[in-house]
Short mmCIF file of C-alpha atoms and ligand atoms in Angstrom, two decimals:
data_model
loop_
_atom_site.label_atom_id
_atom_site.label_comp_id
_atom_site.label_asym_id
_atom_site.label_seq_id
_atom_site.Cartn_x
_atom_site.Cartn_y
_atom_site.Cartn_z
CA MET A 1 22.51 -0.02 -0.93
CA LYS A 2 20.49 -2.82 -2.40
CA ARG A 3 17.17 -2.92 -0.67
CA LYS A 4 15.03 -5.94 -1.12
CA LEU A 5 11.85 -4.65 0.38
CA PHE A 6 8.98 -6.94 1.14
CA VAL A 7 5.85 -7.24 -0.90
CA VAL A 8 4.81 -3.80 -1.96
CA THR A 9 1.55 -4.40 -3.71
CA ALA A 10 -0.02 -1.10 -2.88
CA LEU A 11 -3.53 -0.83 -1.64
CA VAL A 12 -5.60 1.54 -3.62
CA LEU A 13 -4.71 4.59 -1.62
CA ILE A 14 -7.45 7.10 -1.59
CA ALA A 15 -6.63 10.71 -1.00
CA ALA A 16 -10.20 11.75 -0.44
CA SER A 17 -10.50 11.53 3.31
CA VAL A 18 -13.12 13.50 5.10
CA PHE A 19 -11.68 15.69 7.78
CA ALA A 20 -14.65 16.17 10.03
CA SER A 21 -13.76 17.25 13.55
CA GLY A 22 -15.16 14.51 15.76
CA GLY A 23 -18.23 15.25 13.70
CA GLN A 24 -21.60 13.71 14.03
CA ASP A 25 -23.13 13.34 10.60
CA THR A 26 -26.30 15.39 10.51
CA LYS A 27 -27.93 13.87 7.43
CA ALA A 28 -30.81 11.78 8.79
CA THR A 29 -32.66 9.16 6.77
CA SER A 30 -36.36 9.35 6.13
CA ALA A 31 -36.76 6.54 8.67
CA GLY A 32 -35.14 8.94 11.12
CA LYS A 33 -32.97 6.58 13.10
CA LYS A 34 -29.29 6.49 12.42
CA VAL A 35 -27.00 3.51 12.84
CA ARG A 36 -24.70 4.52 15.70
CA ILE A 37 -21.22 3.04 15.30
CA ALA A 38 -18.60 3.55 18.00
CA ILE A 39 -14.95 3.46 16.97
CA LEU A 40 -13.11 2.63 20.20
CA VAL A 41 -9.38 3.19 19.81
CA LYS A 42 -6.38 2.27 21.97
CA SER A 43 -5.89 5.88 23.06
CA LEU A 44 -6.77 9.40 21.99
CA GLY A 45 -4.18 11.74 20.49
CA ASN A 46 -2.66 9.07 18.22
CA GLY A 47 -2.48 10.24 14.57
CA PHE A 48 -2.94 6.67 13.34
CA PHE A 49 -6.37 6.45 14.96
CA GLU A 50 -7.28 9.95 13.83
CA ALA A 51 -6.77 8.70 10.28
CA VAL A 52 -8.94 5.66 11.13
CA ARG A 53 -11.62 8.09 12.31
CA ASP A 54 -11.38 10.04 9.05
CA GLY A 55 -11.97 6.83 7.11
CA ALA A 56 -14.95 6.00 9.31
CA GLN A 57 -16.43 9.45 8.66
CA GLU A 58 -15.89 8.96 4.93
CA ALA A 59 -17.85 5.69 5.01
CA ALA A 60 -20.56 7.26 7.22
CA LYS A 61 -21.01 10.04 4.69
CA GLU A 62 -21.40 7.54 1.86
CA LEU A 63 -23.84 5.39 3.79
CA GLY A 64 -25.88 8.44 4.83
CA ASP A 65 -27.65 7.03 7.90
CA VAL A 66 -24.63 6.49 10.15
CA GLU A 67 -23.38 8.37 13.16
CA ILE A 68 -19.73 7.79 14.15
CA ILE A 69 -18.87 8.00 17.82
CA TYR A 70 -15.09 8.21 18.15
CA GLN A 71 -13.80 7.35 21.61
CA GLY A 72 -10.71 6.12 23.44
CA PRO A 73 -9.03 6.41 26.83
CA SER A 74 -6.40 9.09 27.41
CA SER A 75 -3.72 6.39 27.82
CA ALA A 76 -3.64 2.95 26.19
CA THR A 77 -5.14 0.79 28.95
CA ALA A 78 -7.70 -2.02 28.99
CA GLU A 79 -9.37 -0.48 32.06
CA GLY A 80 -10.03 2.75 30.19
CA GLN A 81 -11.55 0.82 27.28
CA ILE A 82 -13.75 -1.33 29.56
CA GLU A 83 -15.20 1.80 31.13
CA ILE A 84 -16.00 3.18 27.68
CA ILE A 85 -17.60 -0.12 26.54
CA ASN A 86 -19.88 -0.03 29.59
CA ASN A 87 -20.90 3.53 28.77
CA LEU A 88 -21.56 2.58 25.14
CA ILE A 89 -23.82 -0.27 26.32
CA ALA A 90 -25.72 2.21 28.49
CA THR A 91 -26.18 4.61 25.59
CA LYS A 92 -27.31 1.74 23.32
CA VAL A 93 -25.04 2.14 20.33
CA ASP A 94 -25.65 -0.30 17.46
CA ALA A 95 -22.06 -1.42 16.91
CA ILE A 96 -18.59 -1.06 18.40
CA ALA A 97 -15.34 -1.50 16.47
CA ILE A 98 -12.46 -1.86 18.93
CA SER A 99 -8.68 -1.73 18.61
CA ALA A 100 -7.91 -3.65 21.79
CA ASN A 101 -5.36 -2.81 24.46
CA ASP A 102 -5.67 -6.37 25.79
CA GLN A 103 -7.16 -9.34 23.95
CA ASP A 104 -8.47 -11.11 27.07
CA ALA A 105 -9.28 -8.34 29.55
CA LEU A 106 -11.87 -6.82 27.21
CA VAL A 107 -13.77 -10.07 26.60
CA PRO A 108 -16.30 -9.85 29.49
CA ALA A 109 -17.29 -6.26 28.65
CA ALA A 110 -17.45 -7.03 24.93
CA LYS A 111 -19.60 -10.10 25.61
CA LYS A 112 -21.95 -7.99 27.71
CA ALA A 113 -22.25 -5.59 24.78
CA MET A 114 -23.06 -8.44 22.38
CA GLU A 115 -25.66 -9.82 24.81
CA ALA A 116 -27.24 -6.35 24.76
CA GLY A 117 -27.60 -6.72 20.97
CA ILE A 118 -24.61 -4.60 20.00
CA LYS A 119 -22.50 -5.84 17.08
CA VAL A 120 -18.90 -5.96 18.29
CA ILE A 121 -15.90 -6.32 16.02
CA SER A 122 -12.22 -5.67 16.60
CA PHE A 123 -9.91 -4.07 14.07
CA ASP A 124 -6.15 -3.35 14.07
CA SER A 125 -5.52 -4.97 17.49
CA GLY A 126 -7.77 -7.95 18.17
CA ILE A 127 -10.00 -9.12 20.99
CA ALA A 128 -10.01 -12.89 21.64
CA GLU A 129 -12.59 -14.77 19.58
CA ALA A 130 -15.14 -14.99 22.41
CA GLY A 131 -15.37 -11.22 22.59
CA ARG A 132 -16.14 -10.28 19.00
CA ILE A 133 -17.96 -11.30 15.84
CA LEU A 134 -14.86 -10.88 13.69
CA HIS A 135 -11.47 -9.21 13.64
CA LEU A 136 -10.33 -7.04 10.76
CA ALA A 137 -6.54 -7.27 10.53
CA PRO A 138 -4.79 -4.62 8.46
CA SER A 139 -2.56 -7.24 6.88
CA ASP A 140 -1.17 -10.72 7.44
CA THR A 141 0.44 -10.96 10.91
CA GLU A 142 3.27 -13.27 9.88
CA LEU A 143 4.12 -11.18 6.84
CA ILE A 144 4.29 -8.01 8.93
CA GLY A 145 6.44 -9.51 11.68
CA ARG A 146 8.90 -11.39 9.50
CA SER A 147 9.29 -8.61 6.97
CA GLN A 148 10.02 -6.04 9.69
CA MET A 149 12.94 -8.19 10.89
CA ARG A 150 14.16 -8.73 7.32
CA LEU A 151 14.06 -5.00 6.68
CA MET A 152 16.14 -4.50 9.84
CA GLY A 153 18.59 -7.14 8.61
CA GLU A 154 19.13 -5.27 5.37
CA LEU A 155 19.63 -1.98 7.19
CA VAL A 156 22.29 -3.40 9.57
CA ASN A 157 23.94 -5.59 6.91
CA TRP A 158 22.72 -8.67 8.76
CA GLU A 159 24.87 -8.27 11.82
CA GLY A 160 24.94 -6.81 15.32
CA GLU A 161 22.62 -6.11 18.21
CA VAL A 162 19.06 -5.06 17.53
CA ALA A 163 16.18 -4.14 19.84
CA ILE A 164 12.43 -3.73 19.59
CA LEU A 165 10.61 -0.70 20.97
CA SER A 166 6.94 -1.67 21.10
CA ALA A 167 3.63 -0.14 22.20
CA THR A 168 2.08 -1.58 25.41
CA ALA A 169 3.13 -4.95 26.81
CA GLN A 170 -0.44 -6.27 26.35
CA ALA A 171 -1.09 -5.01 22.80
CA THR A 172 -2.47 -7.90 20.75
CA ASN A 173 -1.19 -6.68 17.41
CA GLN A 174 2.37 -5.72 18.41
CA ASN A 175 2.80 -8.90 20.48
CA ALA A 176 1.75 -11.07 17.54
CA TRP A 177 4.12 -9.24 15.17
CA ILE A 178 6.99 -9.51 17.70
CA GLU A 179 6.50 -13.29 17.90
CA TYR A 180 7.16 -13.50 14.16
CA MET A 181 10.11 -11.09 14.38
CA LYS A 182 11.64 -13.48 16.93
CA LYS A 183 10.93 -16.47 14.69
CA GLU A 184 12.52 -14.73 11.73
CA ILE A 185 15.75 -13.84 13.56
CA GLN A 186 15.99 -17.44 14.82
CA GLU A 187 15.04 -19.21 11.61
CA ASN A 188 16.45 -17.10 8.79
CA PRO A 189 20.10 -18.16 8.23
CA LYS A 190 20.89 -14.64 7.05
CA CYS A 191 20.15 -13.41 10.59
CA LYS A 192 22.72 -15.69 12.26
CA ASN A 193 25.02 -12.80 13.17
CA MET A 194 22.19 -10.64 14.50
CA LYS A 195 21.11 -10.66 18.12
CA LEU A 196 17.86 -9.41 19.60
CA VAL A 197 19.01 -7.87 22.88
CA ALA A 198 15.83 -6.26 24.24
CA VAL A 199 12.12 -5.65 23.82
CA VAL A 200 10.96 -2.49 25.59
CA TYR A 201 7.56 -0.78 25.78
CA GLY A 202 6.79 2.89 25.16
CA ASP A 203 3.04 2.37 25.74
CA ASP A 204 2.14 4.41 22.63
CA SER A 205 3.12 7.51 24.62
CA SER A 206 5.60 9.77 22.83
CA ASP A 207 7.35 10.72 26.07
CA LYS A 208 7.73 7.19 27.39
CA SER A 209 8.81 5.87 23.97
CA TYR A 210 11.45 8.62 23.75
CA ARG A 211 12.76 7.74 27.23
CA GLU A 212 12.82 4.02 26.37
CA ALA A 213 14.84 4.79 23.23
CA LEU A 214 17.38 6.76 25.30
CA GLY A 215 17.48 3.82 27.73
CA LEU A 216 18.33 1.43 24.90
CA PHE A 217 21.18 3.68 23.67
CA LYS A 218 22.60 3.72 27.20
CA SER A 219 22.16 0.03 28.05
CA TYR A 220 23.42 -1.26 24.69
CA PRO A 221 26.34 0.87 23.48
CA ASN A 222 26.86 -1.51 20.54
CA LEU A 223 23.25 -1.35 19.41
CA LYS A 224 22.98 -1.34 15.61
CA GLY A 225 19.26 -1.06 15.05
CA ILE A 226 15.77 -0.59 16.48
CA ILE A 227 12.48 -1.90 15.13
CA SER A 228 9.51 0.05 16.43
CA PRO A 229 6.25 -1.50 15.18
CA THR A 230 4.10 1.37 16.42
CA THR A 231 3.52 4.73 14.79
CA VAL A 232 3.98 6.54 18.11
CA GLY A 233 7.11 4.59 19.05
CA VAL A 234 8.87 4.89 15.70
CA ALA A 235 8.42 8.69 15.55
CA ALA A 236 9.67 9.10 19.14
CA THR A 237 12.66 6.82 18.45
CA ALA A 238 13.50 8.78 15.31
CA LYS A 239 13.56 11.98 17.34
CA ALA A 240 15.77 10.37 20.00
CA ILE A 241 18.24 9.11 17.37
CA GLN A 242 18.39 12.55 15.79
CA ASP A 243 18.70 14.43 19.10
CA GLN A 244 21.56 12.17 20.22
CA GLY A 245 23.44 12.51 16.92
CA LEU A 246 23.12 8.78 16.24
CA THR A 247 21.89 8.99 12.65
CA GLY A 248 23.63 6.28 10.63
CA LYS A 249 25.00 4.64 13.79
CA ILE A 250 21.67 3.21 14.86
CA GLN A 251 19.36 2.10 12.06
CA LEU A 252 15.62 2.47 12.52
CA THR A 253 12.64 0.83 10.91
CA GLY A 254 9.11 0.07 12.03
CA LEU A 255 5.52 0.90 11.28
CA GLY A 256 5.14 4.62 10.84
CA LEU A 257 2.74 7.22 9.52
CA PRO A 258 4.31 8.88 6.46
CA SER A 259 3.05 12.26 7.71
CA GLU A 260 4.96 11.83 10.98
CA MET A 261 8.04 10.12 9.50
CA LYS A 262 8.60 12.09 6.29
CA ALA A 263 11.32 14.37 7.68
CA TYR A 264 13.17 11.45 9.33
CA VAL A 265 13.04 9.27 6.23
CA GLU A 266 14.14 12.10 3.99
CA ASN A 267 17.08 13.04 6.25
CA GLY A 268 18.23 9.43 6.67
CA VAL A 269 17.35 8.76 10.35
CA SER A 270 15.26 5.88 8.99
CA LYS A 271 15.87 4.50 5.51
CA ALA A 272 12.55 2.67 5.28
CA ILE A 273 9.36 2.17 7.25
CA ALA A 274 6.19 0.28 6.46
CA LEU A 275 2.46 0.67 7.09
CA TRP A 276 -0.97 0.18 5.58
CA ASN A 277 -3.60 2.83 5.05
CA PRO A 278 -5.34 3.61 8.37
CA ILE A 279 -8.05 5.57 6.55
CA ASP A 280 -8.99 2.38 4.73
CA LEU A 281 -9.06 0.50 8.02
CA GLY A 282 -11.62 2.90 9.53
CA TYR A 283 -13.60 2.97 6.30
CA SER A 284 -13.76 -0.84 6.05
CA SER A 285 -14.59 -1.27 9.75
CA THR A 286 -17.54 1.10 9.39
CA TYR A 287 -18.95 -0.78 6.39
CA ILE A 288 -18.54 -4.08 8.25
CA CYS A 289 -20.36 -2.77 11.33
CA TYR A 290 -23.12 -1.26 9.20
CA ASN A 291 -23.75 -4.49 7.28
CA LEU A 292 -23.84 -6.48 10.52
CA VAL A 293 -26.36 -4.06 12.06
CA LYS A 294 -28.51 -4.14 8.92
CA GLY A 295 -28.45 -7.95 8.93
CA LYS A 296 -26.82 -8.09 5.50
CA ASN A 297 -23.94 -10.16 6.90
CA THR A 298 -23.36 -12.55 9.77
CA GLY A 299 -19.60 -12.25 10.00
CA LYS A 300 -19.23 -16.04 10.07
CA GLU A 301 -16.43 -17.84 8.24
CA GLY A 302 -16.94 -17.65 4.48
CA ASP A 303 -19.12 -14.54 4.70
CA THR A 304 -18.22 -11.73 2.29
CA PHE A 305 -18.77 -8.06 3.07
CA THR A 306 -19.22 -5.37 0.45
CA ALA A 307 -17.28 -2.34 1.61
CA GLY A 308 -17.68 0.57 -0.83
CA ARG A 309 -14.47 1.53 -2.60
CA MET A 310 -12.59 -1.26 -0.77
CA GLY A 311 -14.55 -3.87 -2.73
CA THR A 312 -15.21 -7.11 -0.88
CA ILE A 313 -13.75 -8.36 2.40
CA LYS A 314 -13.99 -12.07 3.13
CA VAL A 315 -14.13 -13.64 6.60
CA GLY A 316 -11.66 -16.50 7.02
CA PRO A 317 -11.15 -19.10 9.78
CA LYS A 318 -11.43 -17.87 13.38
CA GLY A 319 -13.41 -14.85 12.23
CA LEU A 320 -10.35 -13.22 10.78
CA ALA A 321 -10.64 -10.82 7.86
CA ILE A 322 -7.58 -9.24 6.25
CA MET A 323 -7.61 -5.90 4.52
CA GLY A 324 -4.54 -5.92 2.28
CA GLU A 325 -0.76 -5.76 2.02
CA PRO A 326 1.50 -3.32 3.85
CA PHE A 327 3.37 -0.72 1.91
CA THR A 328 7.00 0.35 2.34
CA PHE A 329 7.96 4.02 2.37
CA THR A 330 11.41 5.31 1.47
CA LYS A 331 12.73 8.78 0.69
CA ASP A 332 11.62 8.25 -2.91
CA ASN A 333 7.91 7.90 -2.21
CA ILE A 334 7.13 9.10 1.32
CA ALA A 335 6.17 12.69 0.41
CA LYS A 336 3.26 11.50 -1.71
CA TYR A 337 1.77 9.47 1.14
CA ALA A 338 2.55 12.03 3.84
CA ALA A 339 -0.12 14.22 2.28
CA MET A 340 -2.73 11.50 2.88
CA PHE A 341 -2.02 10.04 6.33
C1 RAM B 401 0.09 2.52 16.73
C2 RAM B 401 -0.91 1.60 17.37
C3 RAM B 401 -1.66 0.76 16.36
C4 RAM B 401 -0.72 0.13 15.36
C5 RAM B 401 0.13 1.17 14.70
C6 RAM B 401 1.10 0.58 13.72
O1 RAM B 401 -0.55 3.65 16.20
O2 RAM B 401 -0.23 0.80 18.29
O3 RAM B 401 -2.37 -0.23 17.04
O4 RAM B 401 -1.42 -0.60 14.39
O5 RAM B 401 0.85 1.87 15.71
#
């Protein structure tokens, strides 16, 4: 099959991640006080965010005077994150980097944190502009959304019913990507014989995602493909396809961790998935927070951050900074990356 995969300019993928178990760095500076950076994720138990945490620890080790506080609610809710933000304000952290479960609901708590002198940024899944200094996106939103739909088109030979199995209904990042997937299927003439029949939500819970996948198989007997732009959802959908003996009948793509998707890509459940390096995302977020706390950067449009091995990261309009290009994994290259994240 001829696969015209989207831009594959690889990020410089660094194998050297630091696997510290929730670790607090013990190396104190001569000044004594460490910069305390909280990494607040959508939910705990998600391998994507554990890789983000490893990248944050790597940056903390390099910087020397940083303590990483890794936190998240047990399920991906805005309420859980608001409670944690309030606790972080009370414990006077220096910075919070948030992957938001809801772009608007978190704004009041995030504003309160900023008023208390805490540097707040979002990464991965954004908070609305009023609630953060800047947002670090892993890659260009339009590129991710459109290229996911194009990849699906290639896998289903540009025809038939397709569905999307997303994370939570309020997730900023997935919702933005889905908007562009919808635009692509409407606007790209090659997609004229494809039909988007459903968007369902697995809430970044493996169990719920698995059940939603089974629901799609049942409700749409002619379904040809599923896009799952969440690492949790795509792995659960792959398992559901395999368990139901639907390999080859239902095509699957999405955004997946090579470590979780290797077996399914190698055995043909999914021919191709995409993602960026979550370790780099945590690493870059930590450098950005550190430089804001140290007053080296303002985070305003045009500002450029120096972020260790990631080089420089520039802030664009609306406080949006972009880390790099996504990468596509197929059976030919996934093993190499599965060892990293
Ligand atoms: C899940 C989360 C995260 C997203 C990845 C692709 O782990 O929803 O926010 O960026 O998938």
